[in-house]
Short mmCIF file of C-alpha atoms in Angstrom, two decimals:
data_model
loop_
_atom_site.label_atom_id
_atom_site.label_comp_id
_atom_site.label_asym_id
_atom_site.label_seq_id
_atom_site.Cartn_x
_atom_site.Cartn_y
_atom_site.Cartn_z
CA UNK A 26 49.57 67.00 24.98
CA UNK A 27 50.06 67.73 28.65
CA UNK A 28 52.77 65.35 29.83
CA UNK A 29 54.05 64.70 33.36
CA UNK A 30 57.45 63.05 33.79
CA UNK A 31 57.99 61.51 37.23
CA UNK A 32 61.72 61.31 37.96
CA UNK A 33 62.38 64.12 35.51
CA UNK A 34 65.84 65.01 36.77
CA UNK A 35 67.18 61.50 36.42
CA UNK A 36 69.08 59.88 33.59
CA UNK A 37 66.19 58.83 31.35
CA UNK A 38 63.64 61.28 32.70
CA UNK A 39 65.70 64.36 31.86
CA UNK A 40 66.17 63.19 28.28
CA UNK A 41 62.42 62.60 27.97
CA UNK A 42 61.65 66.12 29.23
CA UNK A 43 63.91 67.63 26.56
CA UNK A 44 62.53 65.36 23.82
CA UNK A 45 58.86 65.99 24.59
CA UNK A 46 59.43 69.73 25.00
CA UNK A 47 61.13 69.84 21.59
CA UNK A 48 58.01 68.29 20.08
CA UNK A 49 55.91 71.15 21.42
CA UNK A 50 54.16 69.29 24.23
CA UNK A 51 53.30 70.96 27.54
CA UNK A 52 55.71 69.14 29.87
CA UNK A 53 55.78 69.12 33.67
CA UNK A 54 58.98 67.83 35.25
CA UNK A 55 58.38 66.23 38.66
CA UNK A 56 61.35 65.65 40.97
CA UNK A 57 62.72 66.69 44.34
CA UNK A 58 65.56 68.85 42.92
CA UNK A 59 67.18 68.77 46.35
CA UNK A 60 70.81 69.42 45.46
CA UNK A 61 70.71 69.67 41.68
CA UNK A 62 69.57 72.25 39.21
CA UNK A 63 67.46 70.86 36.36
CA UNK A 64 69.51 68.71 34.03
CA UNK A 65 67.07 69.37 31.20
CA UNK A 66 66.25 72.75 29.65
CA UNK A 67 64.11 74.40 32.37
CA UNK A 68 62.96 77.14 30.01
CA UNK A 69 60.95 74.61 28.00
CA UNK A 70 59.21 72.70 30.84
CA UNK A 71 57.36 73.48 34.06
CA UNK A 72 59.39 72.44 37.10
CA UNK A 73 57.38 70.73 39.85
CA UNK A 74 59.36 70.32 43.06
CA UNK A 75 57.67 67.41 44.75
CA UNK A 76 58.30 64.32 46.83
CA UNK A 77 57.27 60.98 45.34
CA UNK A 78 56.50 59.77 48.87
CA UNK A 79 54.02 62.60 49.46
CA UNK A 80 50.55 61.62 48.27
CA UNK A 81 49.44 65.23 48.13
CA UNK A 82 52.30 66.11 45.78
CA UNK A 83 51.36 63.22 43.50
CA UNK A 84 47.71 64.27 43.41
CA UNK A 85 48.62 67.86 42.55
CA UNK A 86 51.11 66.80 39.91
CA UNK A 87 48.84 64.44 37.95
CA UNK A 88 45.83 66.79 37.94
CA UNK A 89 45.04 67.89 34.40
CA UNK A 90 47.68 65.70 32.74
CA UNK A 91 47.04 63.66 29.60
CA UNK A 92 50.05 61.34 29.76
CA UNK A 93 52.17 60.38 32.77
CA UNK A 94 55.64 58.82 32.48
CA UNK A 95 56.69 56.97 35.63
CA UNK A 96 60.49 56.86 35.37
CA UNK A 97 61.50 56.98 39.03
CA UNK A 98 62.96 54.18 41.11
CA UNK A 99 64.27 54.48 44.65
CA UNK A 100 66.44 51.40 44.21
CA UNK A 101 68.85 49.73 41.82
CA UNK A 102 69.19 45.98 41.26
CA UNK A 103 72.10 45.92 43.73
CA UNK A 104 70.46 47.97 46.51
CA UNK A 105 67.24 45.97 46.21
CA UNK A 106 69.32 42.80 46.46
CA UNK A 107 70.76 43.99 49.77
CA UNK A 108 67.38 44.97 51.21
CA UNK A 109 64.42 43.39 49.38
CA UNK A 110 61.89 45.26 51.52
CA UNK A 111 62.85 48.62 49.99
CA UNK A 112 61.05 47.90 46.74
CA UNK A 113 57.92 46.93 48.62
CA UNK A 114 57.98 49.84 51.06
CA UNK A 115 58.85 52.55 48.56
CA UNK A 116 58.65 51.63 44.88
CA UNK A 117 55.66 49.30 44.92
CA UNK A 118 53.56 51.07 47.55
CA UNK A 119 54.04 54.57 46.17
CA UNK A 120 53.71 53.49 42.54
CA UNK A 121 50.32 51.99 43.39
CA UNK A 122 49.42 55.31 44.99
CA UNK A 123 50.51 57.07 41.79
CA UNK A 124 48.37 54.74 39.67
CA UNK A 125 45.38 55.45 41.91
CA UNK A 126 45.90 59.21 41.62
CA UNK A 127 46.16 58.90 37.82
CA UNK A 128 42.88 56.98 37.74
CA UNK A 129 41.17 59.59 39.93
CA UNK A 130 42.49 62.40 37.74
CA UNK A 131 41.32 60.59 34.60
CA UNK A 132 44.78 60.58 33.06
CA UNK A 133 44.61 59.24 29.52
CA UNK A 134 47.55 56.87 29.91
CA UNK A 135 50.49 56.09 32.17
CA UNK A 136 53.82 54.88 30.78
CA UNK A 137 55.85 52.70 33.15
CA UNK A 138 59.60 52.11 32.90
CA UNK A 139 59.96 48.41 33.62
CA UNK A 140 63.11 46.33 33.20
CA UNK A 141 64.06 44.31 30.15
CA UNK A 142 66.09 41.17 30.67
CA UNK A 143 65.70 40.96 34.45
CA UNK A 144 61.91 40.70 34.34
CA UNK A 145 62.15 37.59 32.14
CA UNK A 146 64.56 35.97 34.57
CA UNK A 147 65.91 33.40 32.14
CA UNK A 148 69.09 33.07 30.10
CA UNK A 149 68.02 32.34 26.53
CA UNK A 150 70.03 32.01 23.34
CA UNK A 151 67.25 33.60 21.31
CA UNK A 152 66.17 37.21 21.99
CA UNK A 153 63.46 37.52 24.63
CA UNK A 154 59.93 38.28 23.42
CA UNK A 155 57.16 40.04 25.33
CA UNK A 156 54.88 36.99 25.25
CA UNK A 157 57.39 34.90 27.18
CA UNK A 158 56.21 34.17 30.70
CA UNK A 159 58.29 36.31 33.08
CA UNK A 160 60.24 34.47 35.77
CA UNK A 161 61.97 37.27 37.71
CA UNK A 162 64.50 36.13 40.30
CA UNK A 163 65.76 39.40 41.78
CA UNK A 164 63.81 41.69 44.15
CA UNK A 165 64.20 44.57 41.69
CA UNK A 166 62.67 42.61 38.81
CA UNK A 167 59.97 41.06 41.01
CA UNK A 168 58.90 44.56 42.03
CA UNK A 169 58.77 45.75 38.43
CA UNK A 170 56.62 42.79 37.37
CA UNK A 171 54.30 43.31 40.34
CA UNK A 172 53.70 46.88 39.19
CA UNK A 173 53.00 45.70 35.66
CA UNK A 174 50.24 43.53 37.11
CA UNK A 175 48.90 46.41 39.21
CA UNK A 176 48.63 48.49 36.06
CA UNK A 177 46.39 45.84 34.54
CA UNK A 178 44.32 45.88 37.71
CA UNK A 179 43.79 49.64 37.44
CA UNK A 180 42.88 49.29 33.77
CA UNK A 181 40.20 46.75 34.56
CA UNK A 182 38.96 48.41 37.75
CA UNK A 183 39.24 52.10 36.88
CA UNK A 184 39.75 52.30 33.11
CA UNK A 185 43.33 53.62 33.37
CA UNK A 186 45.16 52.87 30.13
CA UNK A 187 48.86 52.11 30.36
CA UNK A 188 51.97 51.17 28.48
CA UNK A 189 54.79 49.05 29.91
CA UNK A 190 58.25 49.77 28.50
CA UNK A 191 60.65 46.92 29.20
CA UNK A 192 63.96 48.70 28.78
CA UNK A 193 67.26 46.88 28.29
CA UNK A 194 70.58 48.51 29.33
CA UNK A 195 70.68 52.21 28.42
CA UNK A 196 73.87 54.25 28.68
CA UNK A 197 75.10 57.73 27.80
CA UNK A 198 75.25 61.32 29.09
CA UNK A 199 73.66 62.18 32.46
CA UNK A 200 73.98 58.62 33.76
CA UNK A 201 75.47 58.48 37.25
CA UNK A 202 78.56 56.28 37.58
CA UNK A 203 78.23 56.14 41.37
CA UNK A 204 74.80 54.48 41.55
CA UNK A 205 75.97 50.87 41.11
CA UNK A 206 73.90 50.60 37.94
CA UNK A 207 75.17 50.90 34.38
CA UNK A 208 78.31 49.06 33.34
CA UNK A 209 79.49 51.55 30.73
CA UNK A 210 79.36 54.86 32.69
CA UNK A 211 80.81 53.22 35.79
CA UNK A 212 83.64 51.71 33.73
CA UNK A 213 84.43 54.95 31.87
CA UNK A 214 84.57 56.97 35.07
CA UNK A 215 86.90 54.44 36.68
CA UNK A 216 89.11 54.34 33.61
CA UNK A 217 89.30 58.12 33.68
CA UNK A 218 90.44 58.05 37.31
CA UNK A 219 92.82 55.12 36.84
CA UNK A 220 90.86 52.65 38.96
CA UNK A 221 90.33 48.94 38.24
CA UNK A 222 87.05 47.68 36.81
CA UNK A 223 84.86 45.09 38.49
CA UNK A 224 83.73 42.08 36.48
CA UNK A 225 81.01 39.76 37.72
CA UNK A 226 81.71 36.23 36.55
CA UNK A 227 84.06 35.22 33.74
CA UNK A 228 83.11 38.00 31.32
CA UNK A 229 80.67 35.91 29.30
CA UNK A 230 77.59 37.70 30.68
CA UNK A 231 75.68 39.21 27.74
CA UNK A 232 73.56 42.35 27.80
CA UNK A 233 71.59 44.46 25.32
CA UNK A 234 73.05 47.98 25.41
CA UNK A 235 71.30 50.99 23.87
CA UNK A 236 72.47 54.60 23.66
CA UNK A 237 70.14 56.93 25.54
CA UNK A 238 69.30 59.16 22.56
CA UNK A 239 68.24 56.12 20.55
CA UNK A 240 66.11 54.87 23.43
CA UNK A 241 64.53 58.29 23.84
CA UNK A 242 63.50 58.28 20.18
CA UNK A 243 61.89 54.87 20.63
CA UNK A 244 59.93 56.10 23.65
CA UNK A 245 58.92 59.22 21.72
CA UNK A 246 57.59 57.00 18.91
CA UNK A 247 55.40 55.04 21.34
CA UNK A 248 53.90 58.36 22.43
CA UNK A 249 53.40 59.91 19.02
CA UNK A 250 51.85 56.85 17.36
CA UNK A 251 49.29 54.34 18.50
CA UNK A 252 50.50 50.77 18.91
CA UNK A 253 48.56 47.54 19.10
CA UNK A 254 50.03 46.40 22.41
CA UNK A 255 50.47 47.60 25.97
CA UNK A 256 53.91 46.05 26.57
CA UNK A 257 57.00 46.69 24.45
CA UNK A 258 60.63 45.65 24.66
CA UNK A 259 62.95 48.62 24.08
CA UNK A 260 66.56 47.85 23.31
CA UNK A 261 69.03 47.39 20.48
CA UNK A 262 68.23 43.71 19.91
CA UNK A 263 71.99 43.04 19.89
CA UNK A 264 73.86 41.17 22.60
CA UNK A 265 77.38 42.07 23.75
CA UNK A 266 79.39 40.24 26.39
CA UNK A 267 81.17 42.01 29.23
CA UNK A 268 84.52 40.86 27.80
CA UNK A 269 83.61 42.44 24.46
CA UNK A 270 82.62 45.68 26.20
CA UNK A 271 85.94 45.78 28.04
CA UNK A 272 87.82 45.24 24.77
CA UNK A 273 85.91 48.15 23.23
CA UNK A 274 86.68 50.33 26.24
CA UNK A 275 90.42 49.66 25.91
CA UNK A 276 90.32 50.41 22.20
CA UNK A 277 88.23 53.59 22.44
CA UNK A 278 89.94 55.13 25.47
CA UNK A 279 93.43 53.99 24.54
CA UNK A 280 93.99 53.02 28.15
CA UNK A 281 94.58 49.69 29.80
CA UNK A 282 93.06 48.84 33.15
CA UNK A 283 93.06 46.12 35.75
CA UNK A 284 90.00 43.90 36.20
CA UNK A 285 88.84 42.62 39.58
CA UNK A 286 86.69 39.52 39.26
CA UNK A 287 83.82 38.77 41.60
CA UNK A 288 81.25 36.03 41.72
CA UNK A 289 78.03 36.95 39.98
CA UNK A 290 74.97 37.04 42.28
CA UNK A 291 72.77 33.97 41.89
CA UNK A 292 69.90 36.20 40.71
CA UNK A 293 71.84 37.63 37.75
CA UNK A 294 70.72 36.47 34.31
CA UNK A 295 73.73 35.41 32.24
CA UNK A 296 72.28 36.39 28.87
CA UNK A 297 69.56 38.99 28.27
CA UNK A 298 68.92 40.28 24.75
CA UNK A 299 65.54 41.73 23.81
CA UNK A 300 63.50 40.96 20.73
CA UNK A 301 62.24 44.34 19.46
CA UNK A 302 60.22 43.02 16.51
CA UNK A 303 56.92 44.01 18.19
CA UNK A 304 58.14 47.61 18.43
CA UNK A 305 59.38 47.53 14.83
CA UNK A 306 56.07 46.16 13.54
CA UNK A 307 54.05 48.89 15.28
CA UNK A 308 56.35 51.92 15.09
CA UNK A 309 58.90 51.22 12.37
CA UNK A 310 62.57 50.29 12.34
CA UNK A 311 64.39 52.23 15.08
CA UNK A 312 67.60 54.10 14.33
CA UNK A 313 70.18 52.58 16.66
CA UNK A 314 73.85 53.47 16.59
CA UNK A 315 76.57 50.89 17.12
CA UNK A 316 77.91 50.23 20.60
CA UNK A 317 81.30 51.51 19.48
CA UNK A 318 79.84 54.84 18.36
CA UNK A 319 77.75 55.18 21.50
CA UNK A 320 80.68 54.49 23.83
CA UNK A 321 82.87 56.87 21.84
CA UNK A 322 80.30 59.66 22.19
CA UNK A 323 79.92 58.96 25.91
CA UNK A 324 83.69 58.96 26.42
CA UNK A 325 84.12 62.20 24.45
CA UNK A 326 81.40 63.95 26.45
CA UNK A 327 82.78 62.67 29.76
CA UNK A 328 86.22 63.99 28.88
CA UNK A 329 84.68 67.29 27.82
CA UNK A 330 82.84 67.58 31.12
CA UNK A 331 86.06 66.83 33.03
CA UNK A 332 88.05 69.47 31.16
CA UNK A 333 85.40 72.20 31.36
CA UNK A 334 85.26 74.50 34.38
CA UNK A 335 82.50 76.90 35.28
CA UNK A 336 80.00 74.94 33.20
CA UNK A 337 76.34 75.85 33.04
CA UNK A 338 74.41 74.76 36.16
CA UNK A 339 72.47 71.59 35.68
CA UNK A 340 74.50 70.52 32.66
CA UNK A 341 76.96 68.20 34.36
CA UNK A 342 76.97 64.97 32.39
CA UNK A 343 77.43 62.53 35.24
CA UNK A 344 76.03 63.95 38.51
CA UNK A 345 74.62 61.74 41.22
CA UNK A 346 70.95 60.99 40.82
CA UNK A 347 68.08 59.10 42.32
CA UNK A 348 65.45 58.68 39.59
CA UNK A 349 65.73 56.12 36.79
#
């Protein structure tokens, strides 16, 4: 298949480029590449230097593609919280433009990286299922849900097929610790530099963490096999509190650290764990490593990156990034 990955030099996008290339697909990696060399293997994919805000670049990029993966976001939950208009002006407007270009180019299907717990907007004891009515409370999640609805519009109006991937809390190599998103990479980097960690609330907040390689395999499965649905939760299906994560971090790193407590924003969901039974029914039981193993691998690779000098360009594990 001919596959376009939008946001290909980001955390998730770069892993997708490598995974799809390894399967023998013809992959085009779309990103700005302003100050970074490709973080994926550039010998296995076509590099498309383009600007997501340029409609002409989008039109050229989607032409002739079978599948398009939209894994770029100009905001994080925190930055969207500070300026709610950003999602509207950039993410929503340009994503709609992308959908329109995909429809015009007769793309077979577009895959959209939505958000897991935040889009549901509720704190539930039971894992969250796709059929639950979303009640997003944050600008970031509201924007994601709006785009899910626009995808349905383009399906009905223009015949553009789509798949919505509601992703929980991925972590692992290539995730930027300076983007105010991702508890585990931010915490590990601060531990490494001897800085205190920030905790929102009393530590009881629960999230569904999934190691990036496991998530990538799940996304690969949704591409390689046909499912019966257009929306899927992607996560581990296991909830872990912030206090439990911090205890694991102390144990794995062998280092103690101070914790600075702050009030949790009113839009934060206290508990968000995804039900992945729909994915399992359609694609099989995913192979998901334990949180301890995933954090250990992330810590080992971060330490390796810190101790290595003159490393291969584009292979830094935690560079700054913009895409998702």
